[in-house]
Amino acid sequence: METVMQTTTAKQTSTAKRVRSVRPVGTRAVLAELDGLQDVLALQDMLYKSPLPGQVDVLAAAETVMVVGESAAATRAIGARLLELELTKPEVTDSGLVVIDTVYDGDDLADVAELTGLSVEGVVAAHTGQIWTVAFAGFAPGFGYMVGENDALTVPRRPSPRTAVPAGSVALGGQYSAVYPRRSPGGWQLIGRTGARMWDLDRAQPALVRPGDRVQYRAVREVVTASAEHESEPEADHHTDSGLRVLNPGAQSLIEDLGRRGYGALGVSAAGALDRASLRRANRLVGNSSSAAAIEAVNGGLSVEAVGDQVIAVTGAPTTLTIQPPSWAESEESAADAHVGEIRTVPMAAPFALLDGEVLTLGPPGSGFRNYVAIRGGIAVPEVLGSRSADTMSGIGPAPLLVGQELPAGDATASTAVGSPELQPEFPGAGVTVLDVVPGPRADWFDQSAIESLTSQEWLVTPQSNRVGMRLDGTPLNRAREGELPSEGTMAGALQIPPAGLPVLFLADHPITGGYPVIGVVRDEHLDLAGQVPIGGRIRFRFVPDSPDFTKTPEK
């Protein structure tokens, strides 16, 4: 392959500030490169106020803004339009100033004083004595990267990250300040703590601070923690009249739909089913809308009992579907009923009745990795940010299913009739799964030998893989340049290469920003296939050059 990356640079025809260049990120996103954080803030503000046609999401970072499109054609048009924009400075007003009360007693406060040449009191004065602007979000929902008015508090991250940073920790990292919204690992310097709720789904705007907001820290002696406005009822207290009861969740079973989009600026990824085609097929078979919530089960073992008579369909990895009769069917009164008490099997990818008390069990898949169990009407768990999907990285959405949990059937039907049985595609088995990739936005961080190594070898899917990303093992890839890449927006399908050289393939629950170069991006139409590759499976990547020329008029 002669060219693995094409970067289109804007023609500077005037003194107006413009996007410096645009790089494709797969087929559904583009990465606008800018001359600095002020230009990032300007473009971000413009895209929020006047979205481009087909714009789905905007993810700003230190030196880039990634724009996600609703289709490949819309994304090409967005890339071309970005190069034409003249950047205008955002209007700054005193409205919307967020004050965060902070107790300055962090474990790293003395270290920060030494690193900056200030006294401890000087660090506090510098932190509270300036206005911070939320440049972008990332790492976790509610985690805002705030940039100050000067660089007096620019400090390196800790050489060794902590395994657990308490929620509410006020921290410094590089040129940024931030507050950890939840307990999580972290490598920033901790200078204080706050009781402010940085992320609260009970609020109309869950994030306390959003990109573009202005923040001032205020020193206080004591932390006051705001309580949540509403407390949800314990799941154990909820019983349904119609739906499914979980008897065995298997290795991991989650509620998923087609995901939530448009919340990247809050640090929230799309999540949703890893095999979207199988989810749509299951919903179609039971007469649901394509986006209805269903169960995503991993590697068999799921067992559910019908509460009331239900219509079910199971798609995805081919497996044996066994139905056991209700426990009461073994009684003498029911013994005279024809066929009552018999164990039966039902086919994949076909609607079937699961009568009140009957138990459906999914066997281990013969190939593939994930199954989708749809119930007519969909699963009516509460929506979070417009979706019922579980996001395993951020903790947003329903928790993994538990023994005894009841899942109510909803009303997300699209037809009065169920669908006809359908043929399923082939799923990854003992052989090698080939995934098509296009050059990534940072393929120029690698030389031709690394590109050839990526595509010529078979990569092993390791047990450390999950819905966040598939960790692959093989011969490490070497970078062609030194240094670190500032964090920038990323998406499902991105192949990040950490310093150790072993790729990580981002899946639906990935972080919205990443600091490792992306050598390639799996084409959107192959992401469903990637989600079915089991632990221990093997993958081969096949480069398909697809770098649009943004200087040309997009196709209509």
PDB file of N, CA, C and O in Angstrom, residues 68-105:
ATOM      1  N   VAL A  68     -18.512  13.833  14.591  1.00  0.00           N
ATOM      2  CA  VAL A  68     -19.088  12.561  14.161  1.00  0.00           C
ATOM      3  C   VAL A  68     -20.290  12.853  13.279  1.00  0.00           C
ATOM      4  O   VAL A  68     -21.126  13.700  13.610  1.00  0.00           O
ATOM      5  N   GLY A  69     -20.374  12.149  12.133  1.00  0.00           N
ATOM      6  CA  GLY A  69     -21.478  12.334  11.208  1.00  0.00           C
ATOM      7  C   GLY A  69     -22.463  11.186  11.258  1.00  0.00           C
ATOM      8  O   GLY A  69     -22.134  10.086  11.707  1.00  0.00           O
ATOM      9  N   GLU A  70     -23.665  11.430  10.769  1.00  0.00           N
ATOM     10  CA  GLU A  70     -24.700  10.402  10.792  1.00  0.00           C
ATOM     11  C   GLU A  70     -24.510   9.356   9.712  1.00  0.00           C
ATOM     12  O   GLU A  70     -25.112   8.287   9.757  1.00  0.00           O
ATOM     13  N   SER A  71     -23.681   9.635   8.712  1.00  0.00           N
ATOM     14  CA  SER A  71     -23.409   8.686   7.641  1.00  0.00           C
ATOM     15  C   SER A  71     -22.058   9.024   7.036  1.00  0.00           C
ATOM     16  O   SER A  71     -21.482  10.087   7.312  1.00  0.00           O
ATOM     17  N   ALA A  72     -21.546   8.114   6.191  1.00  0.00           N
ATOM     18  CA  ALA A  72     -20.264   8.371   5.533  1.00  0.00           C
ATOM     19  C   ALA A  72     -20.351   9.594   4.627  1.00  0.00           C
ATOM     20  O   ALA A  72     -19.435  10.428   4.580  1.00  0.00           O
ATOM     21  N   ALA A  73     -21.463   9.734   3.904  1.00  0.00           N
ATOM     22  CA  ALA A  73     -21.623  10.873   3.002  1.00  0.00           C
ATOM     23  C   ALA A  73     -21.694  12.181   3.791  1.00  0.00           C
ATOM     24  O   ALA A  73     -21.073  13.185   3.426  1.00  0.00           O
ATOM     25  N   ALA A  74     -22.453  12.169   4.896  1.00  0.00           N
ATOM     26  CA  ALA A  74     -22.554  13.373   5.721  1.00  0.00           C
ATOM     27  C   ALA A  74     -21.200  13.737   6.317  1.00  0.00           C
ATOM     28  O   ALA A  74     -20.851  14.922   6.413  1.00  0.00           O
ATOM     29  N   THR A  75     -20.416  12.731   6.688  1.00  0.00           N
ATOM     30  CA  THR A  75     -19.106  12.987   7.272  1.00  0.00           C
ATOM     31  C   THR A  75     -18.159  13.616   6.257  1.00  0.00           C
ATOM     32  O   THR A  75     -17.391  14.528   6.590  1.00  0.00           O
ATOM     33  N   ARG A  76     -18.197  13.142   5.006  1.00  0.00           N
ATOM     34  CA  ARG A  76     -17.360  13.760   3.972  1.00  0.00           C
ATOM     35  C   ARG A  76     -17.737  15.229   3.787  1.00  0.00           C
ATOM     36  O   ARG A  76     -16.877  16.100   3.646  1.00  0.00           O
ATOM     37  N   ALA A  77     -19.039  15.510   3.786  1.00  0.00           N
ATOM     38  CA  ALA A  77     -19.495  16.889   3.623  1.00  0.00           C
ATOM     39  C   ALA A  77     -19.057  17.753   4.805  1.00  0.00           C
ATOM     40  O   ALA A  77     -18.670  18.913   4.638  1.00  0.00           O
ATOM     41  N   ILE A  78     -19.103  17.187   6.013  1.00  0.00           N
ATOM     42  CA  ILE A  78     -18.672  17.921   7.205  1.00  0.00           C
ATOM     43  C   ILE A  78     -17.187  18.258   7.106  1.00  0.00           C
ATOM     44  O   ILE A  78     -16.755  19.373   7.419  1.00  0.00           O
ATOM     45  N   GLY A  79     -16.381  17.286   6.659  1.00  0.00           N
ATOM     46  CA  GLY A  79     -14.947  17.531   6.517  1.00  0.00           C
ATOM     47  C   GLY A  79     -14.660  18.672   5.564  1.00  0.00           C
ATOM     48  O   GLY A  79     -13.800  19.523   5.829  1.00  0.00           O
ATOM     49  N   ALA A  80     -15.365  18.714   4.451  1.00  0.00           N
ATOM     50  CA  ALA A  80     -15.168  19.792   3.486  1.00  0.00           C
ATOM     51  C   ALA A  80     -15.602  21.132   4.060  1.00  0.00           C
ATOM     52  O   ALA A  80     -14.941  22.160   3.869  1.00  0.00           O
ATOM     53  N   ARG A  81     -16.719  21.131   4.784  1.00  0.00           N
ATOM     54  CA  ARG A  81     -17.242  22.388   5.326  1.00  0.00           C
ATOM     55  C   ARG A  81     -16.331  22.930   6.423  1.00  0.00           C
ATOM     56  O   ARG A  81     -16.164  24.151   6.552  1.00  0.00           O
ATOM     57  N   LEU A  82     -15.720  22.061   7.217  1.00  0.00           N
ATOM     58  CA  LEU A  82     -14.844  22.522   8.283  1.00  0.00           C
ATOM     59  C   LEU A  82     -13.686  23.357   7.750  1.00  0.00           C
ATOM     60  O   LEU A  82     -13.251  24.326   8.369  1.00  0.00           O
ATOM     61  N   LEU A  83     -13.179  22.979   6.575  1.00  0.00           N
ATOM     62  CA  LEU A  83     -12.061  23.711   5.992  1.00  0.00           C
ATOM     63  C   LEU A  83     -12.464  25.091   5.484  1.00  0.00           C
ATOM     64  O   LEU A  83     -11.603  25.940   5.248  1.00  0.00           O
ATOM     65  N   GLU A  84     -13.753  25.313   5.311  1.00  0.00           N
ATOM     66  CA  GLU A  84     -14.232  26.599   4.807  1.00  0.00           C
ATOM     67  C   GLU A  84     -14.573  27.583   5.914  1.00  0.00           C
ATOM     68  O   GLU A  84     -14.729  28.782   5.662  1.00  0.00           O
ATOM     69  N   LEU A  85     -14.711  27.092   7.152  1.00  0.00           N
ATOM     70  CA  LEU A  85     -15.168  27.945   8.246  1.00  0.00           C
ATOM     71  C   LEU A  85     -14.107  28.972   8.646  1.00  0.00           C
ATOM     72  O   LEU A  85     -12.916  28.661   8.701  1.00  0.00           O
ATOM     73  N   GLU A  86     -14.541  30.164   8.920  1.00  0.00           N
ATOM     74  CA  GLU A  86     -13.698  31.178   9.535  1.00  0.00           C
ATOM     75  C   GLU A  86     -14.024  31.200  11.026  1.00  0.00           C
ATOM     76  O   GLU A  86     -15.169  31.416  11.425  1.00  0.00           O
ATOM     77  N   LEU A  87     -13.012  30.961  11.842  1.00  0.00           N
ATOM     78  CA  LEU A  87     -13.224  30.842  13.281  1.00  0.00           C
ATOM     79  C   LEU A  87     -13.477  32.204  13.914  1.00  0.00           C
ATOM     80  O   LEU A  87     -12.764  33.167  13.626  1.00  0.00           O
ATOM     81  N   THR A  88     -14.486  32.261  14.741  1.00  0.00           N
ATOM     82  CA  THR A  88     -14.802  33.483  15.480  1.00  0.00           C
ATOM     83  C   THR A  88     -14.682  33.203  16.963  1.00  0.00           C
ATOM     84  O   THR A  88     -15.111  32.153  17.448  1.00  0.00           O
ATOM     85  N   LYS A  89     -14.103  34.137  17.686  1.00  0.00           N
ATOM     86  CA  LYS A  89     -13.861  33.964  19.115  1.00  0.00           C
ATOM     87  C   LYS A  89     -15.181  33.897  19.860  1.00  0.00           C
ATOM     88  O   LYS A  89     -16.078  34.705  19.621  1.00  0.00           O
ATOM     89  N   PRO A  90     -15.345  32.925  20.765  1.00  0.00           N
ATOM     90  CA  PRO A  90     -16.592  32.835  21.538  1.00  0.00           C
ATOM     91  C   PRO A  90     -16.805  34.080  22.385  1.00  0.00           C
ATOM     92  O   PRO A  90     -15.850  34.684  22.879  1.00  0.00           O
ATOM     93  N   GLU A  91     -18.052  34.455  22.531  1.00  0.00           N
ATOM     94  CA  GLU A  91     -18.376  35.576  23.405  1.00  0.00           C
ATOM     95  C   GLU A  91     -18.203  35.154  24.858  1.00  0.00           C
ATOM     96  O   GLU A  91     -18.638  34.079  25.263  1.00  0.00           O
ATOM     97  N   VAL A  92     -17.554  35.992  25.642  1.00  0.00           N
ATOM     98  CA  VAL A  92     -17.325  35.716  27.056  1.00  0.00           C
ATOM     99  C   VAL A  92     -18.224  36.621  27.879  1.00  0.00           C
ATOM    100  O   VAL A  92     -18.186  37.842  27.742  1.00  0.00           O
ATOM    101  N   THR A  93     -19.043  36.026  28.707  1.00  0.00           N
ATOM    102  CA  THR A  93     -19.923  36.801  29.586  1.00  0.00           C
ATOM    103  C   THR A  93     -19.731  36.332  31.018  1.00  0.00           C
ATOM    104  O   THR A  93     -19.108  35.294  31.280  1.00  0.00           O
ATOM    105  N   ASP A  94     -20.263  37.097  31.949  1.00  0.00           N
ATOM    106  CA  ASP A  94     -20.163  36.717  33.357  1.00  0.00           C
ATOM    107  C   ASP A  94     -21.248  35.736  33.769  1.00  0.00           C
ATOM    108  O   ASP A  94     -21.249  35.230  34.872  1.00  0.00           O
ATOM    109  N   SER A  95     -22.215  35.497  32.881  1.00  0.00           N
ATOM    110  CA  SER A  95     -23.275  34.548  33.206  1.00  0.00           C
ATOM    111  C   SER A  95     -22.735  33.130  33.163  1.00  0.00           C
ATOM    112  O   SER A  95     -21.832  32.812  32.399  1.00  0.00           O
ATOM    113  N   GLY A  96     -23.279  32.271  33.994  1.00  0.00           N
ATOM    114  CA  GLY A  96     -22.891  30.878  33.976  1.00  0.00           C
ATOM    115  C   GLY A  96     -21.608  30.584  34.712  1.00  0.00           C
ATOM    116  O   GLY A  96     -21.054  29.502  34.556  1.00  0.00           O
ATOM    117  N   LEU A  97     -21.088  31.523  35.528  1.00  0.00           N
ATOM    118  CA  LEU A  97     -19.889  31.252  36.300  1.00  0.00           C
ATOM    119  C   LEU A  97     -20.220  30.237  37.388  1.00  0.00           C
ATOM    120  O   LEU A  97     -21.117  30.440  38.204  1.00  0.00           O
ATOM    121  N   VAL A  98     -19.492  29.131  37.397  1.00  0.00           N
ATOM    122  CA  VAL A  98     -19.712  28.062  38.370  1.00  0.00           C
ATOM    123  C   VAL A  98     -18.661  28.188  39.469  1.00  0.00           C
ATOM    124  O   VAL A  98     -17.460  28.204  39.182  1.00  0.00           O
ATOM    125  N   VAL A  99     -19.108  28.290  40.699  1.00  0.00           N
ATOM    126  CA  VAL A  99     -18.198  28.390  41.839  1.00  0.00           C
ATOM    127  C   VAL A  99     -18.125  27.032  42.528  1.00  0.00           C
ATOM    128  O   VAL A  99     -19.151  26.442  42.885  1.00  0.00           O
ATOM    129  N   ILE A 100     -16.908  26.529  42.712  1.00  0.00           N
ATOM    130  CA  ILE A 100     -16.703  25.222  43.340  1.00  0.00           C
ATOM    131  C   ILE A 100     -15.967  25.420  44.657  1.00  0.00           C
ATOM    132  O   ILE A 100     -14.785  25.795  44.684  1.00  0.00           O
ATOM    133  N   ASP A 101     -16.663  25.186  45.758  1.00  0.00           N
ATOM    134  CA  ASP A 101     -16.057  25.302  47.088  1.00  0.00           C
ATOM    135  C   ASP A 101     -15.095  24.141  47.312  1.00  0.00           C
ATOM    136  O   ASP A 101     -15.460  22.968  47.110  1.00  0.00           O
ATOM    137  N   THR A 102     -13.877  24.472  47.746  1.00  0.00           N
ATOM    138  CA  THR A 102     -12.822  23.469  47.828  1.00  0.00           C
ATOM    139  C   THR A 102     -12.059  23.574  49.142  1.00  0.00           C
ATOM    140  O   THR A 102     -11.688  24.676  49.566  1.00  0.00           O
ATOM    141  N   VAL A 103     -11.837  22.432  49.787  1.00  0.00           N
ATOM    142  CA  VAL A 103     -10.934  22.342  50.926  1.00  0.00           C
ATOM    143  C   VAL A 103      -9.560  21.942  50.384  1.00  0.00           C
ATOM    144  O   VAL A 103      -9.418  20.884  49.756  1.00  0.00           O
ATOM    145  N   TYR A 104      -8.564  22.771  50.605  1.00  0.00           N
ATOM    146  CA  TYR A 104      -7.234  22.524  50.042  1.00  0.00           C
ATOM    147  C   TYR A 104      -6.379  21.741  51.033  1.00  0.00           C
ATOM    148  O   TYR A 104      -5.629  22.307  51.838  1.00  0.00           O
ATOM    149  N   ASP A 105      -6.516  20.430  50.972  1.00  0.00           N
ATOM    150  CA  ASP A 105      -5.744  19.541  51.842  1.00  0.00           C
ATOM    151  C   ASP A 105      -5.328  18.282  51.089  1.00  0.00           C
ATOM    152  O   ASP A 105      -5.183  17.216  51.667  1.00  0.00           O
TER     153      ASP A 105
END
